[in-house]
PDB file of C-alpha atoms in Angstrom:
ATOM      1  CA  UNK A 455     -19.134  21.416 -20.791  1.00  0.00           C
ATOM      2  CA  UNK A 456     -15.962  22.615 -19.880  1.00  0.00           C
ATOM      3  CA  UNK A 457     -13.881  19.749 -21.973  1.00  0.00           C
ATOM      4  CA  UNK A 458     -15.846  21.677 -24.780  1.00  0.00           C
ATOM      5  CA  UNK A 459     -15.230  24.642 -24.189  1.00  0.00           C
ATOM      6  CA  UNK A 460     -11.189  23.806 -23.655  1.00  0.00           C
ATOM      7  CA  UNK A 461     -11.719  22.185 -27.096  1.00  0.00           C
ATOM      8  CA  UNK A 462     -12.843  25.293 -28.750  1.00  0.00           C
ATOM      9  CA  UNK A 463     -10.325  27.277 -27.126  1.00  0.00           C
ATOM     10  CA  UNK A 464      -7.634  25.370 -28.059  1.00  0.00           C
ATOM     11  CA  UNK A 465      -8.824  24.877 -31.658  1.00  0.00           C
ATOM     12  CA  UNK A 466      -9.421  28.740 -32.044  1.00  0.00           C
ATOM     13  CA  UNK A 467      -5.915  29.230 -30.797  1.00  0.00           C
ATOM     14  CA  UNK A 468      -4.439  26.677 -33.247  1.00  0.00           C
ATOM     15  CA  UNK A 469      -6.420  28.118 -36.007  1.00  0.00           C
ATOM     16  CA  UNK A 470      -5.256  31.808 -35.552  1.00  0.00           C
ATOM     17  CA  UNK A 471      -1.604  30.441 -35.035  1.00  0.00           C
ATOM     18  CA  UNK A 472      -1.505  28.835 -38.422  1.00  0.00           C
ATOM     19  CA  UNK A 473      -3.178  32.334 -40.124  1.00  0.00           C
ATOM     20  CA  UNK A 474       0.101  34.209 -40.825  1.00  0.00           C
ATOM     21  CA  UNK A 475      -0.170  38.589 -40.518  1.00  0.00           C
ATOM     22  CA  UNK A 476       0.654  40.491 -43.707  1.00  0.00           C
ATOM     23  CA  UNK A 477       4.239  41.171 -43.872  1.00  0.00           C
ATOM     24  CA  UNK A 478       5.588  44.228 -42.866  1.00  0.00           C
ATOM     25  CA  UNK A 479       6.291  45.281 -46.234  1.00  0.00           C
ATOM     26  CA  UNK A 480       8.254  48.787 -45.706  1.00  0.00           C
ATOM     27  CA  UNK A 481      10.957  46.040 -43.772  1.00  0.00           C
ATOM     28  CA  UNK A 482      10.770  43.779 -46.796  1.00  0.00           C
ATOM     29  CA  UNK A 483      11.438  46.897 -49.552  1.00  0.00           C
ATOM     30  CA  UNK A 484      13.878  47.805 -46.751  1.00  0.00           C
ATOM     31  CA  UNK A 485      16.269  44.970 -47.979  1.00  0.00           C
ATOM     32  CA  UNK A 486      16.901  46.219 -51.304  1.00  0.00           C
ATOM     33  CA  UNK A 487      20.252  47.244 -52.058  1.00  0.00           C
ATOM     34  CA  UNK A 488      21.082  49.651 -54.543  1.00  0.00           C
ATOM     35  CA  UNK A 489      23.369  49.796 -57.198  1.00  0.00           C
ATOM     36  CA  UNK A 490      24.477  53.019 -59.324  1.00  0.00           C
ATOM     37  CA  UNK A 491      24.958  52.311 -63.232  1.00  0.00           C
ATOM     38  CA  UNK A 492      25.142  54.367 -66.200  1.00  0.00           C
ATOM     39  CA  UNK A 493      22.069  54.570 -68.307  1.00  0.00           C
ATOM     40  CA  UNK A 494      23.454  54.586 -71.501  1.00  0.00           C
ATOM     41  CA  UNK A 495      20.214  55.881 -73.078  1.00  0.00           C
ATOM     42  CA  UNK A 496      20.326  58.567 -70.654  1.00  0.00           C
ATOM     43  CA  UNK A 497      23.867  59.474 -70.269  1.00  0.00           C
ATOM     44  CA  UNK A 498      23.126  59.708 -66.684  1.00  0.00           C
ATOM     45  CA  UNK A 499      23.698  57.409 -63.465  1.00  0.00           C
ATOM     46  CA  UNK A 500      21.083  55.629 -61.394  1.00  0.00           C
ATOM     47  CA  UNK A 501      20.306  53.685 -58.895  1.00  0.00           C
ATOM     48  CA  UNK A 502      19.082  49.950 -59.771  1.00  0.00           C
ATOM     49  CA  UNK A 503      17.484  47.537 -57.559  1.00  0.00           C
ATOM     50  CA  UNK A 504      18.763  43.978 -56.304  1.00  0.00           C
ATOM     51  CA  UNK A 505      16.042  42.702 -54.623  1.00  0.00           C
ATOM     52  CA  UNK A 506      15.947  40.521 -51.922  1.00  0.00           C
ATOM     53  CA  UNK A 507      14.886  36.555 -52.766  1.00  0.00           C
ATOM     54  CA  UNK A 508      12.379  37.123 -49.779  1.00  0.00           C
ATOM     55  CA  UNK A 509      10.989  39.923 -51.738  1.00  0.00           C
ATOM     56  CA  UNK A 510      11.086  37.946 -55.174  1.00  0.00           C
ATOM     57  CA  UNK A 511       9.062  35.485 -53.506  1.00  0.00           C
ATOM     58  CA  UNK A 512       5.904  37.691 -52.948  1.00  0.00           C
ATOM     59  CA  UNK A 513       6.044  39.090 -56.795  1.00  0.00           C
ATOM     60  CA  UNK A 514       2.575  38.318 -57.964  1.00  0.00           C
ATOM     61  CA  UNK A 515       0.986  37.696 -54.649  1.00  0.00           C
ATOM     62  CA  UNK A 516      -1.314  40.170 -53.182  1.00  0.00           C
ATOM     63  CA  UNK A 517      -0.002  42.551 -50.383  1.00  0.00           C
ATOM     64  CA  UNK A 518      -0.922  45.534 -48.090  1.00  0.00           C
ATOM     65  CA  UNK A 519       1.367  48.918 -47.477  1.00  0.00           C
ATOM     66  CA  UNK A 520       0.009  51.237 -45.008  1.00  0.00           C
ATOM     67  CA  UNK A 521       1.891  54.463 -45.498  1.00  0.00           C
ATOM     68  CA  UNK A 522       1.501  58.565 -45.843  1.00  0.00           C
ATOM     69  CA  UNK A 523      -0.454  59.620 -49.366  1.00  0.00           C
ATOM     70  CA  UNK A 524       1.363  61.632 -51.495  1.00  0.00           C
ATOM     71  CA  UNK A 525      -0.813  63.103 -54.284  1.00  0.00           C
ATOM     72  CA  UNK A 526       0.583  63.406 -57.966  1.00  0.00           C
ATOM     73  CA  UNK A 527      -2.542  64.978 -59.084  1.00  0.00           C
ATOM     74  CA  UNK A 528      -5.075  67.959 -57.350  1.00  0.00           C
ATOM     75  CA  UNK A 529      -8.015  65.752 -58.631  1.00  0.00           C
ATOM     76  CA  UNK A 530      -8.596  61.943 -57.452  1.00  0.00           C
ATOM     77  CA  UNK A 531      -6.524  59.835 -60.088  1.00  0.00           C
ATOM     78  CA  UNK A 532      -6.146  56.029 -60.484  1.00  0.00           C
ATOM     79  CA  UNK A 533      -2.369  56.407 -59.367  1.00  0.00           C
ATOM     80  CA  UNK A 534      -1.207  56.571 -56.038  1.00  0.00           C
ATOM     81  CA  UNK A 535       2.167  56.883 -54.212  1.00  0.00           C
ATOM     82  CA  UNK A 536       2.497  55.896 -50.663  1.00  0.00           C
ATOM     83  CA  UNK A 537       5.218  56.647 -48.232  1.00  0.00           C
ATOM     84  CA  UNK A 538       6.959  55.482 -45.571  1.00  0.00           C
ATOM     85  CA  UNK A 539       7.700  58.785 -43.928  1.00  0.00           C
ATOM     86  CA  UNK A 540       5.311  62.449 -44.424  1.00  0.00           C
ATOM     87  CA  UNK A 541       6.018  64.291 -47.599  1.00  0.00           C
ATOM     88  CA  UNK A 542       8.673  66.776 -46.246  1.00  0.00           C
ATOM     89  CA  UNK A 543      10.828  63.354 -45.246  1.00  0.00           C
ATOM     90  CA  UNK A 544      10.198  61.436 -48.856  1.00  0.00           C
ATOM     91  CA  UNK A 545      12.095  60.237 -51.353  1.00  0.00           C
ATOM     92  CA  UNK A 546      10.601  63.310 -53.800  1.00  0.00           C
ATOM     93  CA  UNK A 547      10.861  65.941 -51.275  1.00  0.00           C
ATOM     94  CA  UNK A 548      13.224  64.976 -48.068  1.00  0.00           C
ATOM     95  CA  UNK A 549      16.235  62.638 -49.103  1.00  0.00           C
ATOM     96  CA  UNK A 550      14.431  58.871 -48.143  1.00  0.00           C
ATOM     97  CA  UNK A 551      15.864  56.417 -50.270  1.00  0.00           C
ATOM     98  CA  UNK A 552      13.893  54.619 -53.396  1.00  0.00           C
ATOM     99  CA  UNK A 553      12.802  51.859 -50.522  1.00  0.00           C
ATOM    100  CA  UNK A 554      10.550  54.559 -49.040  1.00  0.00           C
ATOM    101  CA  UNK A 555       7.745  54.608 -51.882  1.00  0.00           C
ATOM    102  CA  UNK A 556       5.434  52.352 -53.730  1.00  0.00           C
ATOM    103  CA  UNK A 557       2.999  52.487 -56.433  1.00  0.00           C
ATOM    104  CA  UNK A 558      -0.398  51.831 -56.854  1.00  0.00           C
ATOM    105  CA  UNK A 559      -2.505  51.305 -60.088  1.00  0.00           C
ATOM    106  CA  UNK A 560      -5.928  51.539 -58.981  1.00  0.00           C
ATOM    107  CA  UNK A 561      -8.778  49.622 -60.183  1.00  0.00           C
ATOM    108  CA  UNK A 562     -11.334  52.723 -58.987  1.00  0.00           C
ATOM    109  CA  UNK A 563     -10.627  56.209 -58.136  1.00  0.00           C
ATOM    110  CA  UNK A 564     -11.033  56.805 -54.582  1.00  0.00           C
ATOM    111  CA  UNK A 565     -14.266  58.052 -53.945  1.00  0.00           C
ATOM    112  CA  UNK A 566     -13.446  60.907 -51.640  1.00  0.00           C
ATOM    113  CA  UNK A 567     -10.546  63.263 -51.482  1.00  0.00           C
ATOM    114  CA  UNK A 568      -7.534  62.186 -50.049  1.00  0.00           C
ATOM    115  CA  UNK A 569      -5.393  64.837 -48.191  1.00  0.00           C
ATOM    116  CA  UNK A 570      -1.224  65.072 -48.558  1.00  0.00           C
ATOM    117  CA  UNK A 571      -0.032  63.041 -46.063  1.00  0.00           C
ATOM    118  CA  UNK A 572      -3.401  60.848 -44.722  1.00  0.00           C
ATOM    119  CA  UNK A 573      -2.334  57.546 -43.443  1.00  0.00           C
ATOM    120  CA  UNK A 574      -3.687  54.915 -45.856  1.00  0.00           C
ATOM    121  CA  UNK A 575      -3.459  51.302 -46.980  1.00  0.00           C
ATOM    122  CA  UNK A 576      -3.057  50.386 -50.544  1.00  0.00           C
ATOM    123  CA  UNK A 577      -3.464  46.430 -51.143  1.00  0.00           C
ATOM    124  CA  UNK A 578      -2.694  44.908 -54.682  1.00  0.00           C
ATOM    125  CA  UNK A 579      -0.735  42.847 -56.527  1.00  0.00           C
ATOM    126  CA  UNK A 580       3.368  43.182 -55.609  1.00  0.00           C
ATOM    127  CA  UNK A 581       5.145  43.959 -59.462  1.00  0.00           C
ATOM    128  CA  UNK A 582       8.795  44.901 -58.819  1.00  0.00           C
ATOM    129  CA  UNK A 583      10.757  47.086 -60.954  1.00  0.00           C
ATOM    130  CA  UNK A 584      14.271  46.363 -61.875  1.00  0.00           C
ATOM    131  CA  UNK A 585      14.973  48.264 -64.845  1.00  0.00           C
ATOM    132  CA  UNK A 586      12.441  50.866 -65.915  1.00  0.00           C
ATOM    133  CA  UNK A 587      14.200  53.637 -64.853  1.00  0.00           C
ATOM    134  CA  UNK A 588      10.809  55.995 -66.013  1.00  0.00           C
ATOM    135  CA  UNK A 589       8.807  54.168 -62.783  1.00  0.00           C
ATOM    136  CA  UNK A 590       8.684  52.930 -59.197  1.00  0.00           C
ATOM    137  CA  UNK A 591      10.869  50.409 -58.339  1.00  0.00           C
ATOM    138  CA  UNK A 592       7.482  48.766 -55.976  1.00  0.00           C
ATOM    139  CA  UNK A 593       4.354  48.672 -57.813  1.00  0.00           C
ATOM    140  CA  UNK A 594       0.591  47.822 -56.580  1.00  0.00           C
ATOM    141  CA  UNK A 595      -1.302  46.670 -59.517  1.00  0.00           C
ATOM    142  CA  UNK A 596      -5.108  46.200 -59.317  1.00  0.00           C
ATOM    143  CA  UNK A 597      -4.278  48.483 -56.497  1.00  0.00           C
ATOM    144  CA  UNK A 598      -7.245  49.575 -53.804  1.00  0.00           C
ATOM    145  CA  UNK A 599      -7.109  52.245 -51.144  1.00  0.00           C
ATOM    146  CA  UNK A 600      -8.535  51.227 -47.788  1.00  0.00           C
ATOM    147  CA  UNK A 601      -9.366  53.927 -46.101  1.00  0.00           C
ATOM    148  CA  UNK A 602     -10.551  53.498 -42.168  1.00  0.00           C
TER     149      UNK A 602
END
């Protein structure tokens, strides 16, 4: 009895070693460096991503961001921008850099409200941005809102 027992303990352990977490994504968008160019369609200067080959390596997979909602809308849209830090200390609003938001496309509207600044995670499918200057440089596509 107790060989099995050691036997399930030790396989359980094994088996949960070999299950790797979800990456700490705000670390991996963390290690993006930015580089200011002239947008000659624009006549104006902005900052463009280089993006780490750690981060290139997740394009496509699906990940998980856990962050502070920011709303675009007053009603429940299928868009949704999480932050690293509260509203007052984003990128829109406090002087965080481009690293410090992401994304998300949802497949549903959320079926409650969500209020300014409710901790959330958003899991979907990593897209990065190099060049569109008109959107996110992290995007969640076939995005979903888990809300606890």
């Amino acid at each position: 009895m107790k060989k099995l027992a050691l036997t399930l303990i030790g396989g359980m352990l094994l088996l949960s070693s070999m299950v790797s977490p979800d990456p700490d994504m705000w670390a991996m968008f963390s290690k993006t460096r930015f580089i200011e160019k002239l947008n000659r369609e624009f006549g104006m200067y902005f900052l463009y991503p280089k993006f780490s080959d750690e981060l290139k390596a997740l394009e496509g997979t699906t990940v998980t961001v856990s962050g502070f909602y920011i709303p675009l809308e007053m009603n429940a849209s299928n868009i949704a921008v999480i932050s690293k830090f509260p509203q007052a200390e984003c990128f829109f609003c406090g002087g965080a850099g481009p690293e410090s938001i992401v994304v998300g496309y949802l497949k549903k509207k959320p079926n409650r409200k969500i209020k300014t600044d409710e901790i959330v995670k958003i899991r979907g499918k990593l897209r990065l941005n190099e060049d569109d200057i008109e959107e996110l440089n992290f995007i969640l596509q076939d995005a979903e809102i888990i809300l606890d």
